[in-house]
mmCIF file of C-alpha atoms in Angstrom:
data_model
loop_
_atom_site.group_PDB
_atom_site.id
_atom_site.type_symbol
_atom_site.label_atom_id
_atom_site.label_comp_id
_atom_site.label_asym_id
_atom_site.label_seq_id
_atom_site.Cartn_x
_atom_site.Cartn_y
_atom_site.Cartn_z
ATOM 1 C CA UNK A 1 119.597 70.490 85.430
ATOM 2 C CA UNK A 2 117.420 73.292 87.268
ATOM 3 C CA UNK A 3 115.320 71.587 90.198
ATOM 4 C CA UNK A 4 111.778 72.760 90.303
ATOM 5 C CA UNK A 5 110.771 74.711 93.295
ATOM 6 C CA UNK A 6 107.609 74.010 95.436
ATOM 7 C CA UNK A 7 106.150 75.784 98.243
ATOM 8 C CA UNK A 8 103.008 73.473 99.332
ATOM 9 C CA UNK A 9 100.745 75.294 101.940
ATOM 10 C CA UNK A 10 97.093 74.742 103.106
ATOM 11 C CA UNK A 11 94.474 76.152 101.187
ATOM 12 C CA UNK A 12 92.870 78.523 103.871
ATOM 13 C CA UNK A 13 96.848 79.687 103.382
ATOM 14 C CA UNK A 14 96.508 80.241 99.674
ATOM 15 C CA UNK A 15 92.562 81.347 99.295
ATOM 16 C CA UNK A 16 94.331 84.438 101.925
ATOM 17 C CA UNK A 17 97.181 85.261 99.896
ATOM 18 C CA UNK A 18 94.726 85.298 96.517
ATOM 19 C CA UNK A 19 92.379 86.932 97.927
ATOM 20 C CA UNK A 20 93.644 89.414 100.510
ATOM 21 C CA UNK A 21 97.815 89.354 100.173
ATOM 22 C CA UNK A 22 99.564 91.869 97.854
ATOM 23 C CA UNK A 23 97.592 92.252 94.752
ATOM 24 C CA UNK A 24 94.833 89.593 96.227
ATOM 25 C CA UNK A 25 91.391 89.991 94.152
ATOM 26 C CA UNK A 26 89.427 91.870 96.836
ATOM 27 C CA UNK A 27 92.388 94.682 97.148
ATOM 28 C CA UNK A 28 92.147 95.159 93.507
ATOM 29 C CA UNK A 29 91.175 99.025 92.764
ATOM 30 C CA UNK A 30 87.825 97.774 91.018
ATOM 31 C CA UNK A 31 86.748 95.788 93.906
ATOM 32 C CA UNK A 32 84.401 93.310 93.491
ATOM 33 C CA UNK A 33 82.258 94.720 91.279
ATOM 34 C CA UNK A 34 84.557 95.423 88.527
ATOM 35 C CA UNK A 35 84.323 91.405 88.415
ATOM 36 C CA UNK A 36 80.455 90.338 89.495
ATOM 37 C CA UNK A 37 77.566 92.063 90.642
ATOM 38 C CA UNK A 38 75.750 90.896 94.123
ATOM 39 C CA UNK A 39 71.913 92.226 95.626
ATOM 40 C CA UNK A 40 73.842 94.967 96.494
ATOM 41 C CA UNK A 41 74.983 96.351 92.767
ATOM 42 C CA UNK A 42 71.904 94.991 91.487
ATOM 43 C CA UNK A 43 69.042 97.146 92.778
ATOM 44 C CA UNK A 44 68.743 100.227 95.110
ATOM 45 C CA UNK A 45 65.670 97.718 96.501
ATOM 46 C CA UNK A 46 68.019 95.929 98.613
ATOM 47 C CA UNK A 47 69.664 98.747 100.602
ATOM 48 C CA UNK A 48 65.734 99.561 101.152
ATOM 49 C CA UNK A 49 65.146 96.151 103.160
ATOM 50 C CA UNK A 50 68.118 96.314 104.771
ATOM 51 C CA UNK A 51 67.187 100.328 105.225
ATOM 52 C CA UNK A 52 63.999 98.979 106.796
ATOM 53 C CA UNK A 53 65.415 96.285 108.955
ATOM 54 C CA UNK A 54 68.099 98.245 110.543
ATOM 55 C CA UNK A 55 64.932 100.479 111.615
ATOM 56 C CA UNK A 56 63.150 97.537 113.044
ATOM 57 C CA UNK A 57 66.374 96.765 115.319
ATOM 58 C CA UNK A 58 66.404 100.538 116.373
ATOM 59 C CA UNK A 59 62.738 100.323 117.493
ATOM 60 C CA UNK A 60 63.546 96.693 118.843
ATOM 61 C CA UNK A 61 66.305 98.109 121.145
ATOM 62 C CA UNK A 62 64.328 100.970 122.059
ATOM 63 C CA UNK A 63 66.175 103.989 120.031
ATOM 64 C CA UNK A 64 69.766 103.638 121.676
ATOM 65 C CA UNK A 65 71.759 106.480 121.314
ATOM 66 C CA UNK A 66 74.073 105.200 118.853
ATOM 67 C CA UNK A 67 73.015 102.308 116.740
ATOM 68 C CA UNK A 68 75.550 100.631 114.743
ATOM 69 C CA UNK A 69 75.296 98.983 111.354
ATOM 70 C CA UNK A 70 78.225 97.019 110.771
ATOM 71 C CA UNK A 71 78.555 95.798 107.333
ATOM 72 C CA UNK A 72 81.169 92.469 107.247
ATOM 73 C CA UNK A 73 83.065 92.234 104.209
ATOM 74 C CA UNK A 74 81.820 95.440 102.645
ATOM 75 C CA UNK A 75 82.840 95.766 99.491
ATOM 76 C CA UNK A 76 83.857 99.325 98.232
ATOM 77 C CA UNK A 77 80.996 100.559 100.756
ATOM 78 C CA UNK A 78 78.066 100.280 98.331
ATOM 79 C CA UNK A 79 75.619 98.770 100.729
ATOM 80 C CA UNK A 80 76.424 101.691 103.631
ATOM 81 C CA UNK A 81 76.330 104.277 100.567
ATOM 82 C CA UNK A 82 73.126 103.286 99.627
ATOM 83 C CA UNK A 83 71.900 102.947 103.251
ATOM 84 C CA UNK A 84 72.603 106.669 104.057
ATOM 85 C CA UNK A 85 71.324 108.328 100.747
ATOM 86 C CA UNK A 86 67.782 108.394 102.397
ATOM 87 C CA UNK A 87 68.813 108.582 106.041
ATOM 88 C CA UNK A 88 67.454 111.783 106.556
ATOM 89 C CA UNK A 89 64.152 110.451 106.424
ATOM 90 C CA UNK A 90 64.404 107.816 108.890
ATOM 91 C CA UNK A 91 62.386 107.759 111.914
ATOM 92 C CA UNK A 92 63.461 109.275 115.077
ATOM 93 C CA UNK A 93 66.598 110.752 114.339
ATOM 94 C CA UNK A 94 68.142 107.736 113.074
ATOM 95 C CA UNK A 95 69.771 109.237 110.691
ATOM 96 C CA UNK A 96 72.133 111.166 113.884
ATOM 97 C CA UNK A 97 71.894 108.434 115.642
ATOM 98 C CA UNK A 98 73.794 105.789 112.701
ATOM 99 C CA UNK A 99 77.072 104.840 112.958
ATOM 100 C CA UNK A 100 78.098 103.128 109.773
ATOM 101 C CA UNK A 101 80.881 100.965 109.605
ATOM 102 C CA UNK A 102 82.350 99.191 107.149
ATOM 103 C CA UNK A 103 84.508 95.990 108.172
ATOM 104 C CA UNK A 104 87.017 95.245 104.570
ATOM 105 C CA UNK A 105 90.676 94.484 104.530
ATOM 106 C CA UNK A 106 91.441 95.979 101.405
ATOM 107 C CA UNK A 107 92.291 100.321 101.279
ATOM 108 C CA UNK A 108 88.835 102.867 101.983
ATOM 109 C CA UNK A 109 88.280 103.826 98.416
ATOM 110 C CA UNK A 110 88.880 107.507 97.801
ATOM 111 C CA UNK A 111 85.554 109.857 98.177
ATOM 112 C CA UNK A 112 83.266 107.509 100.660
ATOM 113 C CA UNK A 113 80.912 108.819 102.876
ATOM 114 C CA UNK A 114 83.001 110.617 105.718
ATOM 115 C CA UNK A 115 79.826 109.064 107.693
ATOM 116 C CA UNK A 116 81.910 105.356 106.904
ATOM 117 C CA UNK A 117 83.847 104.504 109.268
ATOM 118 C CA UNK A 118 86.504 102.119 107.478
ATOM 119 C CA UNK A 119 87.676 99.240 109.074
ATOM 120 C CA UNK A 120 90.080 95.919 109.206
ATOM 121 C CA UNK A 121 87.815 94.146 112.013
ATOM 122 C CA UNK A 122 84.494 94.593 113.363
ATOM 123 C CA UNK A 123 83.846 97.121 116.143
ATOM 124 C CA UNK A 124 83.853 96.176 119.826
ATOM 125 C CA UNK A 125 80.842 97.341 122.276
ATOM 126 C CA UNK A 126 78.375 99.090 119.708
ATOM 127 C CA UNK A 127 75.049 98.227 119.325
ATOM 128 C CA UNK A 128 73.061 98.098 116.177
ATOM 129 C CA UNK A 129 73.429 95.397 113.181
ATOM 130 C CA UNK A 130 75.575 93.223 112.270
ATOM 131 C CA UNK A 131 75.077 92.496 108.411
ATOM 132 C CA UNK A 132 77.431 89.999 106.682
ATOM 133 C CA UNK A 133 75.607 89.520 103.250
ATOM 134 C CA UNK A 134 78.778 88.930 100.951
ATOM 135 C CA UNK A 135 81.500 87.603 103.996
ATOM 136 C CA UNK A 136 80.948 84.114 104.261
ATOM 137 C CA UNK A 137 81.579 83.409 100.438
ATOM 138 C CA UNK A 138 85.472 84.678 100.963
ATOM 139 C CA UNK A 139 86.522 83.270 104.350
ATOM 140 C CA UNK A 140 89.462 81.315 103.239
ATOM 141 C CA UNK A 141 88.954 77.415 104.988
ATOM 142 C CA UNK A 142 91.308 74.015 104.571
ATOM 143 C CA UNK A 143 90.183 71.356 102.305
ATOM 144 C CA UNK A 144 90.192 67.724 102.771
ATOM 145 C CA UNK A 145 89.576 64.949 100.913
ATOM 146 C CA UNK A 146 89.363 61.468 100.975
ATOM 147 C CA UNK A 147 92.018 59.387 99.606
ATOM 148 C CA UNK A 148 91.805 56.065 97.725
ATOM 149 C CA UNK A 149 91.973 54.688 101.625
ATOM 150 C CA UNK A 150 88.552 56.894 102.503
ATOM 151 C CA UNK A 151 91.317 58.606 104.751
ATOM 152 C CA UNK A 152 90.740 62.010 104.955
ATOM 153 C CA UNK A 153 93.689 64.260 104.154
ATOM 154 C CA UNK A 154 94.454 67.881 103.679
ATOM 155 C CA UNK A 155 94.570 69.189 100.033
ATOM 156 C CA UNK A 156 97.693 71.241 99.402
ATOM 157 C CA UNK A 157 98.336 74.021 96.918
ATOM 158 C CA UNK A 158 101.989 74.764 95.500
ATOM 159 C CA UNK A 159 102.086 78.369 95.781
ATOM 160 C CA UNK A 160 105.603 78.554 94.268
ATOM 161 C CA UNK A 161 103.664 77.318 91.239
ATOM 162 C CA UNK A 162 100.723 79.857 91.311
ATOM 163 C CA UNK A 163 98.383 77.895 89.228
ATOM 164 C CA UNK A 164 96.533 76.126 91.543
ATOM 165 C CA UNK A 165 98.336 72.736 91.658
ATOM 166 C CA UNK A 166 97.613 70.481 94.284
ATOM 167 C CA UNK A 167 98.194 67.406 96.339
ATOM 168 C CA UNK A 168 97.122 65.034 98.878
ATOM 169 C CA UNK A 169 98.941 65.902 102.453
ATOM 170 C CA UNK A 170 99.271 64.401 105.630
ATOM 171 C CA UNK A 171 95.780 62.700 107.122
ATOM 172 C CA UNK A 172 93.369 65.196 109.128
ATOM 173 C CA UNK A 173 94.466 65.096 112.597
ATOM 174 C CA UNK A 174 93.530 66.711 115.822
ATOM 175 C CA UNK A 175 91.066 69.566 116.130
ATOM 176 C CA UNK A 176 90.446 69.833 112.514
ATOM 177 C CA UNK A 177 89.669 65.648 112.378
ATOM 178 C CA UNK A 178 87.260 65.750 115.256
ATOM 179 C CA UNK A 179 85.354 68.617 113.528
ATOM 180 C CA UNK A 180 84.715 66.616 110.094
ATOM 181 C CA UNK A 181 83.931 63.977 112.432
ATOM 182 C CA UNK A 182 80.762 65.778 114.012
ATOM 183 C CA UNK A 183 79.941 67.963 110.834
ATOM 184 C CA UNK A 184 81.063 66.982 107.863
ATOM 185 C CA UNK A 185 82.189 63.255 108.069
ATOM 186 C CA UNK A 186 84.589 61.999 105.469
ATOM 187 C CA UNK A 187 86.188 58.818 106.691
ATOM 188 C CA UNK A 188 85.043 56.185 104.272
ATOM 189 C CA UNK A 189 83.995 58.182 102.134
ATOM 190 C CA UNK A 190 84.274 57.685 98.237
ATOM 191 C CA UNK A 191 87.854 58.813 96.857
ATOM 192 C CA UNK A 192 88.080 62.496 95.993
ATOM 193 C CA UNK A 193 84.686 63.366 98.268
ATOM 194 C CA UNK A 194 85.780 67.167 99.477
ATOM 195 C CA UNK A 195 84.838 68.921 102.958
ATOM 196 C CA UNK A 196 85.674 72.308 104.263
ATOM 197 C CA UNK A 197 86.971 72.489 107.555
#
């Protein structure tokens, strides 16, 4: 009789490894938007504002030399794309003076902007704007949830399974316990009542 195999992890462990690991949805060759559209595939209007903000923080910091825009979690570069189509019309050389990079884990899609600098982590020492409009939906977090005790304990996934099964773990401990504590308190809570950590 075969004995079933299970590989239970965290789920910050398995929201990385579907999401970013081998084949994970945002390293898919359609990207994103072969799946959803955001503000960003939904209007040129939006690369506008943030066109016209990103010239309000070059006036604010007095027309540095180089001013970065930094887009976190960019996509296939559609926002920076858009951004530099009317460059050339900025005010006071902005358009020399922008360094675009895009922060994205999956591979620079083939013919972007030269302009794009492609990138695994944000930049160190620029100056400019930092714009994260998409990156906070996809940072892959632990889950807890209260037990039938109110205890709160960390939901596991069986990646051996790869359908998303899941169980109750050990209780919330350390670090991780004193945070829910202060933010998002679960202890007594009503059974199955979820947090991120």
């Amino acid at each position: 009789m075969a004995t079933e195999k299970h590989e239970w992890s965290g789920w910050r462990t398995a929201a990385e490894q579907a999401l970013y690991g081998t084949g994970g949805f945002f390293r898919r060759p359609e990207g994103p938007a072969g799946h959803f559209r955001t503000s960003v595939h939904a209007s040129p209007l939006f690369a506008r504002a943030v066109a016209e903000l990103l010239r309000r923080v070059d006036e604010a910091l007095g027309h540095p030399a180089e001013l970065a825009l930094v887009d976190l979690g960019a996509g296939r570069g559609e926002l920076l794309t858009q951004v530099l189509a009317p460059a050339p019309g900025l005010p006071h050389g902005l358009d020399r003076r922008l360094r675009p990079y895009a922060v994205e884990r999956a591979e620079r899609p083939a013919g972007l902007d030269q302009r794009i600098a492609w990138l695994d982590a944000p930049p160190e020492g620029c100056t400019g704007l930092l714009f994260a409009n998409e990156w906070l939906d996809n940072v892959p977090v632990d889950i807890a949830e209260a037990d039938a005790d109110g205890v709160p304990r960390r939901v596991e996934v069986d990646l051996a399974a790869g359908d998303g099964t899941e169980r109750l773990g050990d209780p919330v401990d350390g670090e991780d316990a004193a945070w829910l504590a202060r933010w998002w308190p679960l202890a007594g809570a009503e059974p199955g009542l979820r947090a991120e950590i």
